[in-house]
CSV table of C-alpha atoms in Angstrom, one decimal:
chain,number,residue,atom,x,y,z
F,115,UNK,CA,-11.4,-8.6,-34.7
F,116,UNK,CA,-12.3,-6.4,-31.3
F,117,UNK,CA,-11.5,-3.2,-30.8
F,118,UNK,CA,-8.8,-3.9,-28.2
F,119,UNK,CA,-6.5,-6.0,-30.7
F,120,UNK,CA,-6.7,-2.9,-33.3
F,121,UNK,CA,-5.4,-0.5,-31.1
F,122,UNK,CA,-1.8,0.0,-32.2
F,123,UNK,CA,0.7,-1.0,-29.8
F,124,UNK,CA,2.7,1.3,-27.7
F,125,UNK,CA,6.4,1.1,-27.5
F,126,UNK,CA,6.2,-0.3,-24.3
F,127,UNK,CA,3.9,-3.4,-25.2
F,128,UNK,CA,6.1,-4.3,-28.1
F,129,UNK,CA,9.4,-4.1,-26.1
F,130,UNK,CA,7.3,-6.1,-23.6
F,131,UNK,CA,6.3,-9.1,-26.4
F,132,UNK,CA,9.9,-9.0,-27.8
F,133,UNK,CA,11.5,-9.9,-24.7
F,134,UNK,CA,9.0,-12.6,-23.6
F,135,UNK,CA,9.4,-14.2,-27.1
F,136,UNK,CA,13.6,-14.2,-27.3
F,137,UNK,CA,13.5,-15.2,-23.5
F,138,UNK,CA,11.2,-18.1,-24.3
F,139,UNK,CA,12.7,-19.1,-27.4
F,140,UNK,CA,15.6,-19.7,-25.6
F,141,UNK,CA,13.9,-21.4,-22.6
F,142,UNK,CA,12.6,-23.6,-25.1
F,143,UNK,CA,16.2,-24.6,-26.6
F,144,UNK,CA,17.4,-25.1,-22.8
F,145,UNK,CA,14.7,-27.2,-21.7
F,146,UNK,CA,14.5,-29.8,-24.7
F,147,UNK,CA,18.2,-30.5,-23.4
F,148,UNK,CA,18.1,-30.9,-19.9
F,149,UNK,CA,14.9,-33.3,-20.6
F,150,UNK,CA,16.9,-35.6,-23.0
F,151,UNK,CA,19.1,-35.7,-19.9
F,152,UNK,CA,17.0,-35.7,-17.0
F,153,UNK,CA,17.2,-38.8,-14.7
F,154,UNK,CA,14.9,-37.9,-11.9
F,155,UNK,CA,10.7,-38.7,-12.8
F,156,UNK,CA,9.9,-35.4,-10.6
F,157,UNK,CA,12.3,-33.6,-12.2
F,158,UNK,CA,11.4,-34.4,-15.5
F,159,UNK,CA,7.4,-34.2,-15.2
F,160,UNK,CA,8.4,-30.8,-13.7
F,161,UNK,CA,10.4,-30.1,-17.2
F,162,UNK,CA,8.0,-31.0,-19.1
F,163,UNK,CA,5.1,-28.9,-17.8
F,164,UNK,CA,7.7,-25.8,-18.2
F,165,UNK,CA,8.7,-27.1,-22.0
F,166,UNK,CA,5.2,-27.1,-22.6
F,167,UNK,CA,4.4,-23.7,-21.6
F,168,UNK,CA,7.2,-22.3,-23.1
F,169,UNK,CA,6.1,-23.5,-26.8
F,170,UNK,CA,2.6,-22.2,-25.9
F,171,UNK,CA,4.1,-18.9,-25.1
F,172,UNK,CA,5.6,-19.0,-28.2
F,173,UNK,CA,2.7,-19.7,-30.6
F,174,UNK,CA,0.5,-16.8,-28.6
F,175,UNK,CA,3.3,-14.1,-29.4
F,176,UNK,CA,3.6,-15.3,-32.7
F,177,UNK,CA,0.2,-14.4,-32.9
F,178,UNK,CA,0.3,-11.4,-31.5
F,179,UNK,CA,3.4,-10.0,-33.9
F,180,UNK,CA,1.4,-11.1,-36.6
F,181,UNK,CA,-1.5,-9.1,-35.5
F,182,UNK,CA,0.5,-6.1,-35.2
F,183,UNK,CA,2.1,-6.5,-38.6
F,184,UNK,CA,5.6,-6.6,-36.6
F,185,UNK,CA,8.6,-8.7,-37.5
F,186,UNK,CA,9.1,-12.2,-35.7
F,187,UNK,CA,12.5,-11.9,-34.0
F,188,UNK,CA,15.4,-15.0,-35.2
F,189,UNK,CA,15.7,-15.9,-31.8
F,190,UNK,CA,16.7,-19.1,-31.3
F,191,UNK,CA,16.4,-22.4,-33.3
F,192,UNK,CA,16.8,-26.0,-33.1
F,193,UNK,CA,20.0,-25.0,-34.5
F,194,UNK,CA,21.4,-23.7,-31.1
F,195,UNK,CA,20.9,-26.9,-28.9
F,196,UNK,CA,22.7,-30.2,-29.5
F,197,UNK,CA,19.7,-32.8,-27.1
F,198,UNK,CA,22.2,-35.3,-27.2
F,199,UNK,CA,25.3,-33.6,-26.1
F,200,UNK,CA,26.5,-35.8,-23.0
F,201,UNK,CA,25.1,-34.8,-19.5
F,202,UNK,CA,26.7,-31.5,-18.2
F,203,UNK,CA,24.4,-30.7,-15.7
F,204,UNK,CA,22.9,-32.7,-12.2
F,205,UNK,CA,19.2,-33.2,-11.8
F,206,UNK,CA,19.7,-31.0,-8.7
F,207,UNK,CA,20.9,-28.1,-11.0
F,208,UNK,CA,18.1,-29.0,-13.1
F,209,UNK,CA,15.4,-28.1,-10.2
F,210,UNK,CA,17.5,-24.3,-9.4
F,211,UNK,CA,17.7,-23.0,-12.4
F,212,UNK,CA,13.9,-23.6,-12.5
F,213,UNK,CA,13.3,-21.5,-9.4
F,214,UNK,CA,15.6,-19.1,-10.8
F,215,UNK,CA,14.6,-18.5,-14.1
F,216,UNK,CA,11.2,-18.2,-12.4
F,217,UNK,CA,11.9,-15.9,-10.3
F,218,UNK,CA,13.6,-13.6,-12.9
F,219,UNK,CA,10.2,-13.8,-14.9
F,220,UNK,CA,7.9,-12.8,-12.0
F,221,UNK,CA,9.9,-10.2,-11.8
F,222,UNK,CA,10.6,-8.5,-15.4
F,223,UNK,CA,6.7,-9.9,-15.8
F,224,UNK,CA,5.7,-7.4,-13.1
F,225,UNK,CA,7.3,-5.0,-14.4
F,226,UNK,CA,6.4,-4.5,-17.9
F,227,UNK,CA,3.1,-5.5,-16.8
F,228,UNK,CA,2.9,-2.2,-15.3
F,229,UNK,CA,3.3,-0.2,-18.4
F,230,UNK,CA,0.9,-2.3,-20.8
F,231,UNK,CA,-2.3,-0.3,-21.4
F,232,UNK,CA,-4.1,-2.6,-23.9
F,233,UNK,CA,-6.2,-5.4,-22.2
F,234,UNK,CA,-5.5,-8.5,-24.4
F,235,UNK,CA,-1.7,-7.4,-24.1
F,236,UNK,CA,-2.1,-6.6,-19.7
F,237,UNK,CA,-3.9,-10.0,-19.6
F,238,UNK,CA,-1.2,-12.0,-21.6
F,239,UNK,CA,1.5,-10.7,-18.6
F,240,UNK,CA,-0.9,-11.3,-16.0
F,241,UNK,CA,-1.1,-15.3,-16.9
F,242,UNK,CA,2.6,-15.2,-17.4
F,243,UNK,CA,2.9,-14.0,-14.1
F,244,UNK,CA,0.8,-16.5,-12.7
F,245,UNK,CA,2.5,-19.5,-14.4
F,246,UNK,CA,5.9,-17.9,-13.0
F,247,UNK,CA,4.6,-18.4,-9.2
F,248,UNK,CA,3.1,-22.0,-10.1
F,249,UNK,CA,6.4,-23.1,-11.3
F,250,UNK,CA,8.4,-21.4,-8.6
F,251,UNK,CA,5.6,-23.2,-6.1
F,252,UNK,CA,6.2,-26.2,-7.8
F,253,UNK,CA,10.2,-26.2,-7.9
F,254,UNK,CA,10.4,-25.0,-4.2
F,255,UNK,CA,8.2,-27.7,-3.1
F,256,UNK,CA,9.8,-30.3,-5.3
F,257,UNK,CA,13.7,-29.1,-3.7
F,258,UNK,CA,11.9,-29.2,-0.4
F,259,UNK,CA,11.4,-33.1,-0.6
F,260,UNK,CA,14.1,-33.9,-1.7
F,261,UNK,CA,15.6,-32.3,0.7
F,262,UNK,CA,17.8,-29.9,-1.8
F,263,UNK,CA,16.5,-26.4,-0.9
F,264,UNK,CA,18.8,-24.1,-0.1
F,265,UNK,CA,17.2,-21.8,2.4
F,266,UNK,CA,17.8,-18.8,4.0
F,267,UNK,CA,19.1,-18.2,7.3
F,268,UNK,CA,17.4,-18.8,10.5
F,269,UNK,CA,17.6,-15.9,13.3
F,270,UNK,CA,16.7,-15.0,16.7
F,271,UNK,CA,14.9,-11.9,16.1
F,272,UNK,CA,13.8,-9.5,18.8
F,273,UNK,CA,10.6,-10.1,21.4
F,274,UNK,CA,9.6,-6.0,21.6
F,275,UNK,CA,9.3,-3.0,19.1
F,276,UNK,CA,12.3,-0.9,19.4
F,277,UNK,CA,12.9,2.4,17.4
F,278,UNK,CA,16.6,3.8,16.1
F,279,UNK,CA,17.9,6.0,18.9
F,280,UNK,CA,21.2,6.6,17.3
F,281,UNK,CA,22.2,8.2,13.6
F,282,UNK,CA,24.7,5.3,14.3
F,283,UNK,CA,22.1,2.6,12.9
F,284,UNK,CA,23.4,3.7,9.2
F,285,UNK,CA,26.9,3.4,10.1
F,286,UNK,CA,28.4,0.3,8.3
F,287,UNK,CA,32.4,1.1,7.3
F,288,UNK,CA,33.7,2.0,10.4
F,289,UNK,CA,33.5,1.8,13.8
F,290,UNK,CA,30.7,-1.3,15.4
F,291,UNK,CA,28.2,-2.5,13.0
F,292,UNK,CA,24.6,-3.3,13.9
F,293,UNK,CA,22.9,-6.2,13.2
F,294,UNK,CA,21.5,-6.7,9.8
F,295,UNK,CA,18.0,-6.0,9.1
F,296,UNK,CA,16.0,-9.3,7.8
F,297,UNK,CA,15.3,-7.2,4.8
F,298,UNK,CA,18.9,-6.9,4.4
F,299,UNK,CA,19.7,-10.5,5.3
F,300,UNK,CA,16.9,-11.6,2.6
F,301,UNK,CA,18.8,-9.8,-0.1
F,302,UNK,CA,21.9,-11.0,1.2
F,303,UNK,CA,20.7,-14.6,0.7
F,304,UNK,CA,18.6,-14.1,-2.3
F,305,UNK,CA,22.0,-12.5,-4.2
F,306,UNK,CA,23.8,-15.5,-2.7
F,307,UNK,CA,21.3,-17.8,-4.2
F,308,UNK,CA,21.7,-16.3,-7.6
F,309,UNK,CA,25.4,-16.3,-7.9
F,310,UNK,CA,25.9,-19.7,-7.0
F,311,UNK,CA,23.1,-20.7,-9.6
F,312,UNK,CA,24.9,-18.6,-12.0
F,313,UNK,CA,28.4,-19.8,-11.0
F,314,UNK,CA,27.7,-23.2,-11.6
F,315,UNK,CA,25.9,-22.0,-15.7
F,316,UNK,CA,29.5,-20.1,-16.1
F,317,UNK,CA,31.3,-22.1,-15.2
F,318,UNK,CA,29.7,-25.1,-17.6
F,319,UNK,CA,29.4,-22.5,-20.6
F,320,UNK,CA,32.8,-21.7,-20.3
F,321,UNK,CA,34.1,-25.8,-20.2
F,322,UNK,CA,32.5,-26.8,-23.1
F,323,UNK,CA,32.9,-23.4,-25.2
F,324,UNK,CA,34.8,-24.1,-28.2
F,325,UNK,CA,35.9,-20.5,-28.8
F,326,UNK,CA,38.9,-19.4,-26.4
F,327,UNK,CA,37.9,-15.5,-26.0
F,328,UNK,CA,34.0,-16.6,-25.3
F,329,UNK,CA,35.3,-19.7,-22.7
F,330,UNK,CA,37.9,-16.8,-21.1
F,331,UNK,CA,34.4,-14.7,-21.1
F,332,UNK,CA,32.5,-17.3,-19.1
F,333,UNK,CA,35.3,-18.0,-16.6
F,334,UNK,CA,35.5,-14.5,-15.6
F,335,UNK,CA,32.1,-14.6,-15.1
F,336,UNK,CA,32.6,-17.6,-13.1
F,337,UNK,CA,35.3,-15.8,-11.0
F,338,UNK,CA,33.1,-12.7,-10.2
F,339,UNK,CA,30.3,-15.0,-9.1
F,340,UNK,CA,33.0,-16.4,-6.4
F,341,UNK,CA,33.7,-12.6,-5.4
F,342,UNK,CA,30.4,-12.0,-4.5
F,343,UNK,CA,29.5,-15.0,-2.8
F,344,UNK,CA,32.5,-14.8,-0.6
F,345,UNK,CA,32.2,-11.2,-0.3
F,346,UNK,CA,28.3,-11.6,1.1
F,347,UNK,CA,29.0,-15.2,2.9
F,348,UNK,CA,31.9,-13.4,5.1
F,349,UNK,CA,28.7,-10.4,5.7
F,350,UNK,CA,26.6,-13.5,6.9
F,351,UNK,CA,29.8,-14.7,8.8
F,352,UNK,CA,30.5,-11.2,10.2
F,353,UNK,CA,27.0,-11.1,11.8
F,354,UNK,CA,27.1,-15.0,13.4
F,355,UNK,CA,24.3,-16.1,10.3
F,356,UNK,CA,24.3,-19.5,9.3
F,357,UNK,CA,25.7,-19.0,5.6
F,358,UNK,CA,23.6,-20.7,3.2
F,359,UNK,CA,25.8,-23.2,0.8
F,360,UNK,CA,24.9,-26.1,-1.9
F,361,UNK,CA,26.4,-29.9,-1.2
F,362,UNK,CA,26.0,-30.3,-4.8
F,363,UNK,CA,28.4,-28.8,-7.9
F,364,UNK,CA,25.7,-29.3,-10.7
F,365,UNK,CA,28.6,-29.2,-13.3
F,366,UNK,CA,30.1,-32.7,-14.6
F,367,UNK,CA,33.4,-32.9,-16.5
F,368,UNK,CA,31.5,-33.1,-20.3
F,369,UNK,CA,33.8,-30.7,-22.6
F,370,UNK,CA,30.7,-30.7,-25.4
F,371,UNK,CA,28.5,-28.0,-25.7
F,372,UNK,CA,24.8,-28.8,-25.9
F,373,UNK,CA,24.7,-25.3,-26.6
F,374,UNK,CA,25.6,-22.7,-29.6
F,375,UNK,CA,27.8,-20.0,-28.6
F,376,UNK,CA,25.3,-17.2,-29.6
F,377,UNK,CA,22.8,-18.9,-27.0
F,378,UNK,CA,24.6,-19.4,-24.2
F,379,UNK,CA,26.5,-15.8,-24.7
F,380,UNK,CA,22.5,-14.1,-25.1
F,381,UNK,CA,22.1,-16.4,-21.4
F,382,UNK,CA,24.7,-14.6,-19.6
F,383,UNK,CA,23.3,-10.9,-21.1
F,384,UNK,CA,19.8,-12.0,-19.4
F,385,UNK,CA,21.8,-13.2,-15.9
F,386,UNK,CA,24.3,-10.1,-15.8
F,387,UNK,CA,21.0,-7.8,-16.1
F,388,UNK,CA,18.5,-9.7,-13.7
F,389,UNK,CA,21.9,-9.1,-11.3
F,390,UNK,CA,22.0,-5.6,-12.1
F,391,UNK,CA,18.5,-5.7,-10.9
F,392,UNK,CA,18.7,-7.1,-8.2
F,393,UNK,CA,21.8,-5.2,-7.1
F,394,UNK,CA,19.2,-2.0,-7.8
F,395,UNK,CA,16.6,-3.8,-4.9
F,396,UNK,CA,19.2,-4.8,-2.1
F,397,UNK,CA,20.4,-1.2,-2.3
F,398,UNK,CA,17.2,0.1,-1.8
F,399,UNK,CA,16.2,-2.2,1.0
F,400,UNK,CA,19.8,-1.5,2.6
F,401,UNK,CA,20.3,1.0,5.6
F,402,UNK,CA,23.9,-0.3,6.3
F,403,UNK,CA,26.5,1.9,4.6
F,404,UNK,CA,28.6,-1.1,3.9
F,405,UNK,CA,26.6,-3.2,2.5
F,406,UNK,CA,25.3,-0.4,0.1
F,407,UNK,CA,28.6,-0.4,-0.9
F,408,UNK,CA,29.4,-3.7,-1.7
F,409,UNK,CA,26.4,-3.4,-3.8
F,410,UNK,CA,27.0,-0.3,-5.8
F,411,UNK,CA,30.4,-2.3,-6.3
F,412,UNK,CA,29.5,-5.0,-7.7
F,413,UNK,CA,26.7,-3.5,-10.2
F,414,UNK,CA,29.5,-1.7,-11.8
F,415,UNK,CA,31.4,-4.6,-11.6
F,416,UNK,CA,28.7,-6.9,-13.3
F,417,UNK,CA,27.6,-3.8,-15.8
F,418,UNK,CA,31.0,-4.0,-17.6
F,419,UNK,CA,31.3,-7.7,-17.7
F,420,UNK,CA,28.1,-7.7,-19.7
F,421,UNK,CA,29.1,-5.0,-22.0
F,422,UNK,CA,32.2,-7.2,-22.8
F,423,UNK,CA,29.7,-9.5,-23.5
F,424,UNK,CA,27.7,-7.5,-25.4
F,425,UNK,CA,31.0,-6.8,-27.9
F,426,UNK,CA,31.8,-10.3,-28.1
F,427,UNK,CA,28.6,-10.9,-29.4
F,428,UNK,CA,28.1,-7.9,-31.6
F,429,UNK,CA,31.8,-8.7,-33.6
F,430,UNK,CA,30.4,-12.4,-34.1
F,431,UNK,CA,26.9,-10.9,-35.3
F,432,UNK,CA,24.8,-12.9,-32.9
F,433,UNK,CA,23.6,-9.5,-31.3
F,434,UNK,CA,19.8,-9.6,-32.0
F,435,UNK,CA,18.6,-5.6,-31.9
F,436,UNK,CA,15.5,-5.0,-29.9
F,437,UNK,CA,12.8,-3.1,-31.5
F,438,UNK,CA,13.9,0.8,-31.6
F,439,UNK,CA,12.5,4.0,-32.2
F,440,UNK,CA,12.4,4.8,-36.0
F,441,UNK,CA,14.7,7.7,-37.0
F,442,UNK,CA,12.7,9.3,-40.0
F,443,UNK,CA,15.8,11.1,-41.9
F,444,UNK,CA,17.4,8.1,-41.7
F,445,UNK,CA,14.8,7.3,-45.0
F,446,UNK,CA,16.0,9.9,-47.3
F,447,UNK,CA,16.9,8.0,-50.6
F,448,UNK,CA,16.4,4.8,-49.7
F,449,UNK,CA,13.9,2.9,-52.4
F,450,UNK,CA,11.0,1.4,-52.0
């Protein structure tokens, strides 16, 4: 064994290989239903290659929990997917949530990436991060020929390099607003995107939920999703952009889960916090007061949804813990 896979990991690397194994354990579950579904060849080949990777993924974590002499987390089992559950999603939905999903991974890949120090451990991230751009490459280009990608706005921009002359250029709640910035109009579009990828996985979850508190869960997820998007389109509108929109629903009418509760409860944990996220980014990129307040908003807004999701989840005992620091007197008098 080399002297780089004896090195005891830091807290850090195992937080890091914890959540790449739940979030492809549960990738794993997802996929092997949408491909018993699947209409389009594209689509599916696309699927497939992800699926694929996924149980690969799986297998080298494995290995590396072993190695550490760390726990394999439950996660998810063949027990939380139903393959043959009717078709609730469109093969349109199918080719979203891929660019989506792999766009979250790029960037929570990056970012634990960034606080690795062992090599084997930096260089497992660094392929992960790589596969993430090759599949959003692939889904974007896949969208694009079918004519199914939902892009972001076209503008005139200006011909010359102009500097702020007025403290006005922060001004956003009252009195005229400037134009947006394209930074700002990027995260506009790109928190647009998500929502409405996220509406359309609420709205599902909470149609075929067979639990009345977890379904009333998903539909108020569903509803905030609508806030926001109507709350940013109207920015877009505001400002004479061209507001991006979907001709497609993805949901059908099926009432049976292909999903267990516990899974599709743990999905809307991961969503609620890449939102959170990216709330965090648009504010940053944001000189318009307005908009940085429609943004702090709705990161409160989507914080406490989760934590009600969080509760559901911990009263049902589906709440997986994450690794945590070891509290030494907690010890005392327990055997051996």
């Amino acid at each position: 064994m080399s002297e780089k896979t004896t090195i005891p990991l830091i807290s850090s690397e195992i937080a890091g290989i914890w959540n790449a194994y739940m979030s492809e354990s549960l990738t794993i579950r997802v996929l092997s239903y949408f491909l018993n579904r699947v209409e389009d060849n594209e689509t599916r080949d696309l699927l497939q290659q992800t699926f694929d990777k996924s149980n690969q993924h799986v297998t080298e974590l494995t290995g590396l929990f072993n190695k550490a002499g760390l726990p394999i987390p439950d996660a998810f089992t063949d027990n939380d997917v139903n393959i043959n559950a009717p078709r609730l999603f469109s093969d349109t939905f199918y080719l979203a949530y891929l660019s989506y999903m792999s766009r979250i991974a790029m960037h929570n890949y990056t970012l634990i990436l960034n606080e690795i120090a062992r090599s084997d451990i930096r260089d497992y991230f660094s392929k992960r991060i790589d596969d993430s751009i090759e599949l959003y490459n692939k889904s974007a280009d896949l969208r694009l020929s079918k004519g199914i990608f939902i892009r972001s706005p076209f503008v005139e921009v200006a011909k010359k390099v102009e500097y702020v002359k007025s403290q006005n250029f922060l001004i956003g709640l009252l009195g005229e607003k400037r134009p947006m910035l394209l930074n700002e109009v990027t995260q506009l579009f790109g928190i647009t995107f998500s929502n409405i990828v996220g509406r359309a996985i609420t709205t599902a979850f909470g149609q075929v939920s067979q639990n009345e508190e977890i379904s009333d869960f998903f539909f108020k997820g569903r509803d905030l999703s609508s806030k926001i998007i109507s709350e940013l389109t109207e920015a877009f509108s505001d400002d004479d952009i061209p507001i991006p929109s979907t001709p497609d629903s993805f949901v059908t009418d099926s009432t049976i889960s292909p999903f267990s509760e516990k899974l599709m409860l743990t999905h809307m944990l991961v969503l609620s916090a890449s939102a959170v996220s990216s709330f965090g980014m648009a504010i940053s990129e944001s000189l318009r007061v307005d908009l940085y307040a429609i943004y702090v908003k709705y990161t409160a807004q989507t914080m406490k949804y989760s934590q009600i999701g969080a509760k559901i989840m911990i009263d049902n005992k589906w709440l997986e813990q994450p690794p945590a620091v070891l509290k030494h007197k907690d010890l005392v008098g327990k055997q051996k």
